mmCIF file of C-alpha atoms in Angstrom:
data_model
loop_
_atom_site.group_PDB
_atom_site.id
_atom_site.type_symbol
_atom_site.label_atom_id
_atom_site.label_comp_id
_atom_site.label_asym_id
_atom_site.label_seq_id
_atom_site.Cartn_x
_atom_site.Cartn_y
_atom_site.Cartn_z
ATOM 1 C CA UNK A 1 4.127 -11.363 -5.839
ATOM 2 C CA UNK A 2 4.478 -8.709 -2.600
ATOM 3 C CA UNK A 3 7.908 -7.858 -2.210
ATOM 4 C CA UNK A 4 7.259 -6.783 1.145
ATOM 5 C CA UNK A 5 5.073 -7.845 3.355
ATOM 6 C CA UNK A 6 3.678 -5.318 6.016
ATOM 7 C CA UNK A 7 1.562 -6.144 9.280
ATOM 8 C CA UNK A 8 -0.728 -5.732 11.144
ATOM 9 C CA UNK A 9 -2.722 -4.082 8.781
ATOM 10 C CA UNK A 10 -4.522 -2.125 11.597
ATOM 11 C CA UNK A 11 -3.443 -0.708 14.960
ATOM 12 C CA UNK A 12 -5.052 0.573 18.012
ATOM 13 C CA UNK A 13 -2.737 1.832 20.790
ATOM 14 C CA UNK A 14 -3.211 3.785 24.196
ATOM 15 C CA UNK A 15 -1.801 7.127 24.515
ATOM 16 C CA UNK A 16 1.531 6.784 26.172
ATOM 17 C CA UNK A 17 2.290 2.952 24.895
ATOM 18 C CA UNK A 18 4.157 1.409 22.159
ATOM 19 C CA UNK A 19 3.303 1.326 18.768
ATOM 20 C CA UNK A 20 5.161 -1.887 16.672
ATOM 21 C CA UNK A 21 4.393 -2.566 12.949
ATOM 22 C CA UNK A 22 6.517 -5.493 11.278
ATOM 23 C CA UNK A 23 7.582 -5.499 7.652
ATOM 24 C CA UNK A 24 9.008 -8.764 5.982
ATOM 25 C CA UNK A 25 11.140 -9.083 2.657
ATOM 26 C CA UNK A 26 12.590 -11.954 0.641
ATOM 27 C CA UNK A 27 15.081 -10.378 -1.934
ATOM 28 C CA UNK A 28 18.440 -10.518 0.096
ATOM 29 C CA UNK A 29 19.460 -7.655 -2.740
ATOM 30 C CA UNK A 30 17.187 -4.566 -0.726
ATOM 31 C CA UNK A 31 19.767 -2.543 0.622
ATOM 32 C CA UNK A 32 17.127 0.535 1.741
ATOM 33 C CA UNK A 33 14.667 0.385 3.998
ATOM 34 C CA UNK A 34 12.807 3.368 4.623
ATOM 35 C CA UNK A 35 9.336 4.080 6.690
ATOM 36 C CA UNK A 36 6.726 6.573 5.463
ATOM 37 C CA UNK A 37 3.556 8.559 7.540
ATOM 38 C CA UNK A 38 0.614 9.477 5.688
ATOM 39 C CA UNK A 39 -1.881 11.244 7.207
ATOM 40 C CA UNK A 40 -5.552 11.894 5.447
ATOM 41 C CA UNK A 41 -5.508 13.960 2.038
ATOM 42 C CA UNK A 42 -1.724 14.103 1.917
ATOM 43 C CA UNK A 43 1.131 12.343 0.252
ATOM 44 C CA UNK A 44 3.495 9.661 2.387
ATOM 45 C CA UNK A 45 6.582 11.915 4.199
ATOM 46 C CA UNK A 46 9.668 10.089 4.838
ATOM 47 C CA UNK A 47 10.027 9.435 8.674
ATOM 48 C CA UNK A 48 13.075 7.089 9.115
ATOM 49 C CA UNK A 49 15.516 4.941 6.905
ATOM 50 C CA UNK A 50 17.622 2.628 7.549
ATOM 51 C CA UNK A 51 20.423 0.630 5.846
ATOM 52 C CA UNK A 52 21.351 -3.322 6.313
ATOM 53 C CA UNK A 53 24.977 -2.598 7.748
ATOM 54 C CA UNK A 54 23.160 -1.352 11.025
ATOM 55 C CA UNK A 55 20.802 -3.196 13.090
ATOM 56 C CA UNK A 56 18.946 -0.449 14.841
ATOM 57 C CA UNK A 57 18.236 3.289 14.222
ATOM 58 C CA UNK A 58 16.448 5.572 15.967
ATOM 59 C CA UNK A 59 15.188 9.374 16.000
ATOM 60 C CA UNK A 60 13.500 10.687 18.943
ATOM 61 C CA UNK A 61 10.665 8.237 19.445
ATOM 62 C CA UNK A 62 10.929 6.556 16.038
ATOM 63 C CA UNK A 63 13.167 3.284 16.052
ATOM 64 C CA UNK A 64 13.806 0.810 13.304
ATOM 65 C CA UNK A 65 14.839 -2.975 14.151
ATOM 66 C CA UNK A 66 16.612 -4.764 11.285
ATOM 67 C CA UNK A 67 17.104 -8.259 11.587
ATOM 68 C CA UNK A 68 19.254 -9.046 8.231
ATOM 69 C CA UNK A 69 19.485 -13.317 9.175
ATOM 70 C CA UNK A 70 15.566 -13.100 8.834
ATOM 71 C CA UNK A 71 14.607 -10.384 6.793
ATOM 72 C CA UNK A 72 12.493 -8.315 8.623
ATOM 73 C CA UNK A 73 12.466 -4.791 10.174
ATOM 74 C CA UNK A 74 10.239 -3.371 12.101
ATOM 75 C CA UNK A 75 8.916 0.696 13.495
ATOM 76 C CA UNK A 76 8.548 1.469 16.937
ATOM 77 C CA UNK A 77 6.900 4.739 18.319
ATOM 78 C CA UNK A 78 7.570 5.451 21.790
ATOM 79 C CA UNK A 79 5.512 7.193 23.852
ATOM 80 C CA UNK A 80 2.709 6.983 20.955
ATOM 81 C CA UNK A 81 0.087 10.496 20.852
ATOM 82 C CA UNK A 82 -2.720 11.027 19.308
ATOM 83 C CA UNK A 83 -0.873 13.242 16.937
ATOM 84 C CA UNK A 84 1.097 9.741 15.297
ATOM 85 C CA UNK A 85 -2.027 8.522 14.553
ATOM 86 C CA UNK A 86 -1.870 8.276 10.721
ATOM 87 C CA UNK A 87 -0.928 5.319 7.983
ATOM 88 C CA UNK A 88 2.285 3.778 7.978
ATOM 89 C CA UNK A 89 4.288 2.611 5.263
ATOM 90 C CA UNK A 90 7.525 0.404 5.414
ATOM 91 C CA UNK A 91 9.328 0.069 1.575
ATOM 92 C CA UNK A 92 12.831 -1.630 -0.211
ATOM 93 C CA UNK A 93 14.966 -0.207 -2.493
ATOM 94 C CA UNK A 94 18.368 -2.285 -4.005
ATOM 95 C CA UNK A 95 21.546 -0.798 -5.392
ATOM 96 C CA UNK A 96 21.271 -1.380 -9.078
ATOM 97 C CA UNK A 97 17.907 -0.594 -9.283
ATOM 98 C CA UNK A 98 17.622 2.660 -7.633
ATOM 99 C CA UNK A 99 13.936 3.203 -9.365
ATOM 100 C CA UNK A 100 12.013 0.843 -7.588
ATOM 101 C CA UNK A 101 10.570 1.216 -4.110
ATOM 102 C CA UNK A 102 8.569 -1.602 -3.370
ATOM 103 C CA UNK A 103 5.632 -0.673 -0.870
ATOM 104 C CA UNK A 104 4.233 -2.177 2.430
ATOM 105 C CA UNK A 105 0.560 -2.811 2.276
ATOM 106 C CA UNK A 106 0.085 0.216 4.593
ATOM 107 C CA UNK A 107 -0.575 -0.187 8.960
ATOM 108 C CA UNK A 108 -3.477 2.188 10.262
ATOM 109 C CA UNK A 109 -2.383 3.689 13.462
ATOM 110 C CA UNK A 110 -4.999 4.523 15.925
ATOM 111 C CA UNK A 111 -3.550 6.114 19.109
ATOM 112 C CA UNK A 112 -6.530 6.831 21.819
ATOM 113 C CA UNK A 113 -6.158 9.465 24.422
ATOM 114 C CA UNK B 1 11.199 25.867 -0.119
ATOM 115 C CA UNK B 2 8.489 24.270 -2.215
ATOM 116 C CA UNK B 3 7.496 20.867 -2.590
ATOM 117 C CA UNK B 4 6.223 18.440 -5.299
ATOM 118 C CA UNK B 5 2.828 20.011 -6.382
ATOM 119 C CA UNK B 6 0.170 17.666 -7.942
ATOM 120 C CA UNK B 7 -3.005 19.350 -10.116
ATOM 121 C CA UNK B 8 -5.490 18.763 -10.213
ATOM 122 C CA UNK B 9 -6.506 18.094 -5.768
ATOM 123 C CA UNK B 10 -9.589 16.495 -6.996
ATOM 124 C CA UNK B 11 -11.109 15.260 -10.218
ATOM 125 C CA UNK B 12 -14.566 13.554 -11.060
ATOM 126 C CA UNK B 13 -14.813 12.100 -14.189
ATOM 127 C CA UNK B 14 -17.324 10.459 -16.661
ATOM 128 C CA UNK B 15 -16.361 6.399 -17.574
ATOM 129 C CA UNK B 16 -14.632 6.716 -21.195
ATOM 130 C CA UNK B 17 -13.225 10.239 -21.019
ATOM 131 C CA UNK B 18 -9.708 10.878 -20.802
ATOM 132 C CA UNK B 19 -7.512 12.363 -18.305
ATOM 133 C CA UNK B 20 -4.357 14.578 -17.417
ATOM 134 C CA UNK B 21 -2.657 14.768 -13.971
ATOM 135 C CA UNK B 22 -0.314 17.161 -13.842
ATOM 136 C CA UNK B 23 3.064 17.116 -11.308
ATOM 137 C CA UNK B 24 5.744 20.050 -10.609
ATOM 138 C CA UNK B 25 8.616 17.926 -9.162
ATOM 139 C CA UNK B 26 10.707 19.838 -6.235
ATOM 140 C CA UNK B 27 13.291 22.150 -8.255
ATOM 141 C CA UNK B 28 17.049 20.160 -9.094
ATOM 142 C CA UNK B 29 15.195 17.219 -8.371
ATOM 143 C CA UNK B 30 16.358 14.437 -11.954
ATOM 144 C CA UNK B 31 13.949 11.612 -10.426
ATOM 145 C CA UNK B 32 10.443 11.715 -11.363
ATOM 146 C CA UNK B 33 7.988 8.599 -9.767
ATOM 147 C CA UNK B 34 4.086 8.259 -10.555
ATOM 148 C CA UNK B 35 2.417 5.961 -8.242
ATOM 149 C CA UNK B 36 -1.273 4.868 -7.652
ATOM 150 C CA UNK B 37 -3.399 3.974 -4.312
ATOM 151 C CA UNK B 38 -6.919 2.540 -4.307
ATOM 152 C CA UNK B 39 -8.342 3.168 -1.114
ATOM 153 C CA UNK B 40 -6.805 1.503 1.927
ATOM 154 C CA UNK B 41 -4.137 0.142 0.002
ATOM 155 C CA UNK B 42 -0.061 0.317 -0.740
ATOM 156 C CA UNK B 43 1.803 2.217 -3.355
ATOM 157 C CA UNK B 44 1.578 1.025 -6.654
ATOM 158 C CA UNK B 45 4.549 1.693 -8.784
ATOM 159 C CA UNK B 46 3.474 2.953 -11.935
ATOM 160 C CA UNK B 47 6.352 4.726 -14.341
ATOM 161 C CA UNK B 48 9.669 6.411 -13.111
ATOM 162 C CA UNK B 49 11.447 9.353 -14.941
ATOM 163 C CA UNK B 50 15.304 9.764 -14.539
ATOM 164 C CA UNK B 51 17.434 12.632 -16.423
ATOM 165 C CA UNK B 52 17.563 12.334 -19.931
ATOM 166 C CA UNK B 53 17.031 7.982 -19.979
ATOM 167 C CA UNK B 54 14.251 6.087 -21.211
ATOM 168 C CA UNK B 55 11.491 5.853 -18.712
ATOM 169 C CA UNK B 56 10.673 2.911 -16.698
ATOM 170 C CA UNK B 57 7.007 1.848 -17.645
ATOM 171 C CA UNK B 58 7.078 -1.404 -16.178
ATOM 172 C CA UNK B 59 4.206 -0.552 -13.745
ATOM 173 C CA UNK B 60 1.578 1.064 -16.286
ATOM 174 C CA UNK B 61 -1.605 -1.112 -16.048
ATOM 175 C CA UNK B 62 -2.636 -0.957 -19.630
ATOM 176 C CA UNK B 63 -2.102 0.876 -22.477
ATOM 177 C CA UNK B 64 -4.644 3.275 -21.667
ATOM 178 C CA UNK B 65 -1.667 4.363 -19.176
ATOM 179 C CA UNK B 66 0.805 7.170 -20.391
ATOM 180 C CA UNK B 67 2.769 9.684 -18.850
ATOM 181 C CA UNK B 68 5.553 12.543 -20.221
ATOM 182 C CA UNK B 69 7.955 14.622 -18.812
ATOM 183 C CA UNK B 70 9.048 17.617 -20.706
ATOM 184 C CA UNK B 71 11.777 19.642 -20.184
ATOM 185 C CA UNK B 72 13.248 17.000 -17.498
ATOM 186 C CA UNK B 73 10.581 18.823 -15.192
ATOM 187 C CA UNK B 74 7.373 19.005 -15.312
ATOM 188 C CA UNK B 75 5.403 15.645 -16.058
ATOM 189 C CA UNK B 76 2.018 14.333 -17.409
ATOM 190 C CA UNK B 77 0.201 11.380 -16.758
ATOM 191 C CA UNK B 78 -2.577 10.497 -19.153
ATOM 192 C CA UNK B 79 -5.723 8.420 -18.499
ATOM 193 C CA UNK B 80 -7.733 7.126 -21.881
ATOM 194 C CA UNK B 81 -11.005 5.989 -22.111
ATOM 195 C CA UNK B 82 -10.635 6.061 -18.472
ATOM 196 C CA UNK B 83 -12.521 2.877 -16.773
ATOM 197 C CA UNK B 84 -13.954 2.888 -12.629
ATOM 198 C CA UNK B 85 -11.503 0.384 -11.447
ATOM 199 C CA UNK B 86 -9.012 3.343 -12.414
ATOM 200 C CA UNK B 87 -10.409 5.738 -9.295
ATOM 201 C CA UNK B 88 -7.984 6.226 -7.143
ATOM 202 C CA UNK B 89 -5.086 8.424 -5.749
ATOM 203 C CA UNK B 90 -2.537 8.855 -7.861
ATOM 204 C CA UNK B 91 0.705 10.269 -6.672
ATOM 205 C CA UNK B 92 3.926 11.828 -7.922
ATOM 206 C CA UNK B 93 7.175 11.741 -5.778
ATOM 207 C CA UNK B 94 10.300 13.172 -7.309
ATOM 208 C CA UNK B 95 14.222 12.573 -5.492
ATOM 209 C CA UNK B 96 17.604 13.329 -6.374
ATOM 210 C CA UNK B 97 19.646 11.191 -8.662
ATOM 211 C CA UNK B 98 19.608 7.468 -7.798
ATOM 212 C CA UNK B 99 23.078 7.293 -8.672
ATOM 213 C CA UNK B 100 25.324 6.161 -5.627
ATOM 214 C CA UNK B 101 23.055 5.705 -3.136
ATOM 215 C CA UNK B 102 19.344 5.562 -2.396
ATOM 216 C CA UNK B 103 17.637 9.031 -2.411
ATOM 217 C CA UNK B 104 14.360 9.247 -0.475
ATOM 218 C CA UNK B 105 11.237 10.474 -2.053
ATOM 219 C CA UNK B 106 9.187 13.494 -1.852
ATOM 220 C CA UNK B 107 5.646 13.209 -2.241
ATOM 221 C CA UNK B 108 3.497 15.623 -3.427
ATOM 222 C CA UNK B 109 -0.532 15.031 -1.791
ATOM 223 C CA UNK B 110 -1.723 13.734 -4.692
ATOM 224 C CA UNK B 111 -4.461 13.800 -7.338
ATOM 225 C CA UNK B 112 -7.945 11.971 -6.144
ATOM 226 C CA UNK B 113 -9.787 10.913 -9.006
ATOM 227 C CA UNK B 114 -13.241 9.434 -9.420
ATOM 228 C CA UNK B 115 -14.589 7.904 -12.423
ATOM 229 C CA UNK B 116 -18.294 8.007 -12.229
#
């Protein structure tokens, strides 16, 4: 069973628009929600986390949307470049069981010039 | 400073033969994490290391699946009789105590192996 549930699984954006990938969960006990970029040949780097007692976060052009009443969050990129384009990764954690991070399937990102 | 460092980058193997991946968490770091990705795919949890406690092994695939960590540092993961379906990426992220609050990850880049 997926713990979280990413889409689209693919993404092809214009240089200068929006990019929006949606993430869904079911356990009510995630408490951590945290987005990762992955580019080709290298590990996933933490880009932006975000906690359930706040509904949005953002840094620079990175924002996270929380909805806590329907269990989803979701990344925005602003102003998306050629330079974002990469594999994104939204993940759970829960107090109580700080070892597991449960994974997103993974979004492409494909932002044309 | 330095990050997580994964060894080998690449490795091509023969179907049956065993395997060591080797990962140098970041320095002070008590939280070791070994996870694997087939191609295209998500992170799959595979063992987790913390301090001195009992590993968390729920995610090993068989028992052809091992993995150390001596020292509280350095750790091991071990491939027997390795099998094709187990080519993949196989990553290592280490964090600070998951005591209090969530700690993020650090990922090192990864070992890419290919059973042949």
């Amino acid at each position: 069973q997926q713990q979280v549930k990413q889409s689209p699984q693919s993404l092809i954006v214009q240089k200068g628009g929006i990019s929006i990938i949606n993430c869904a969960y079911e356990n009510t006990a995630f408490d951590y929600f945290p987005w990762y970029q992955q580019f080709p040949g290298k590990g996933p780097a933490l880009l932006i986390a975000i906690r359930p007692d706040v509904s949005e976060k953002k840094e620079g052009r990175f924002t996270i949307s929380f909805n806590k009443s329907a269990k989803q969050f979701s990344l925005h990129i602003m102003d998306s470049q050629p330079g974002d384009s990469a594999t994104y990764f939204c993940a759970a954690s829960m107090q109580g069981n700080f070892n597991k991070f449960y994974f997103g399937s993974g979004t492409k990102l494909n932002v044309k010039p | 400073g330095a990050g997580v460092s994964q060894s080998p980058s690449n490795k091509v193997t023969e179907k049956g033969k065993d395997v060591e991946l080797r990962c140098d968490p970041i320095s002070g770091h008590t939280a070791l994490y070994w996870y694997r990705q087939s191609l295209g795919q998500g992170l799959e949890f595979l063992i987790y290391f913390q301090g001195n406690s009992a590993p968390d092994k729920s995610g090993l695939p068989s028992d052809r699946f091992s993995a150390e960590r001596t020292g509280g540092s350095v750790s091991t993961l071990t491939i027997q009789r390795t099998q094709q379906e187990d080519s993949a990426v196989y990553l290592c992220a280490s964090s600070h105590a998951q005591v209090k609050r969530n700690q993020p990850q650090h990922f090192g880049d990864g070992t890419r192996l290919s059973i042949l």
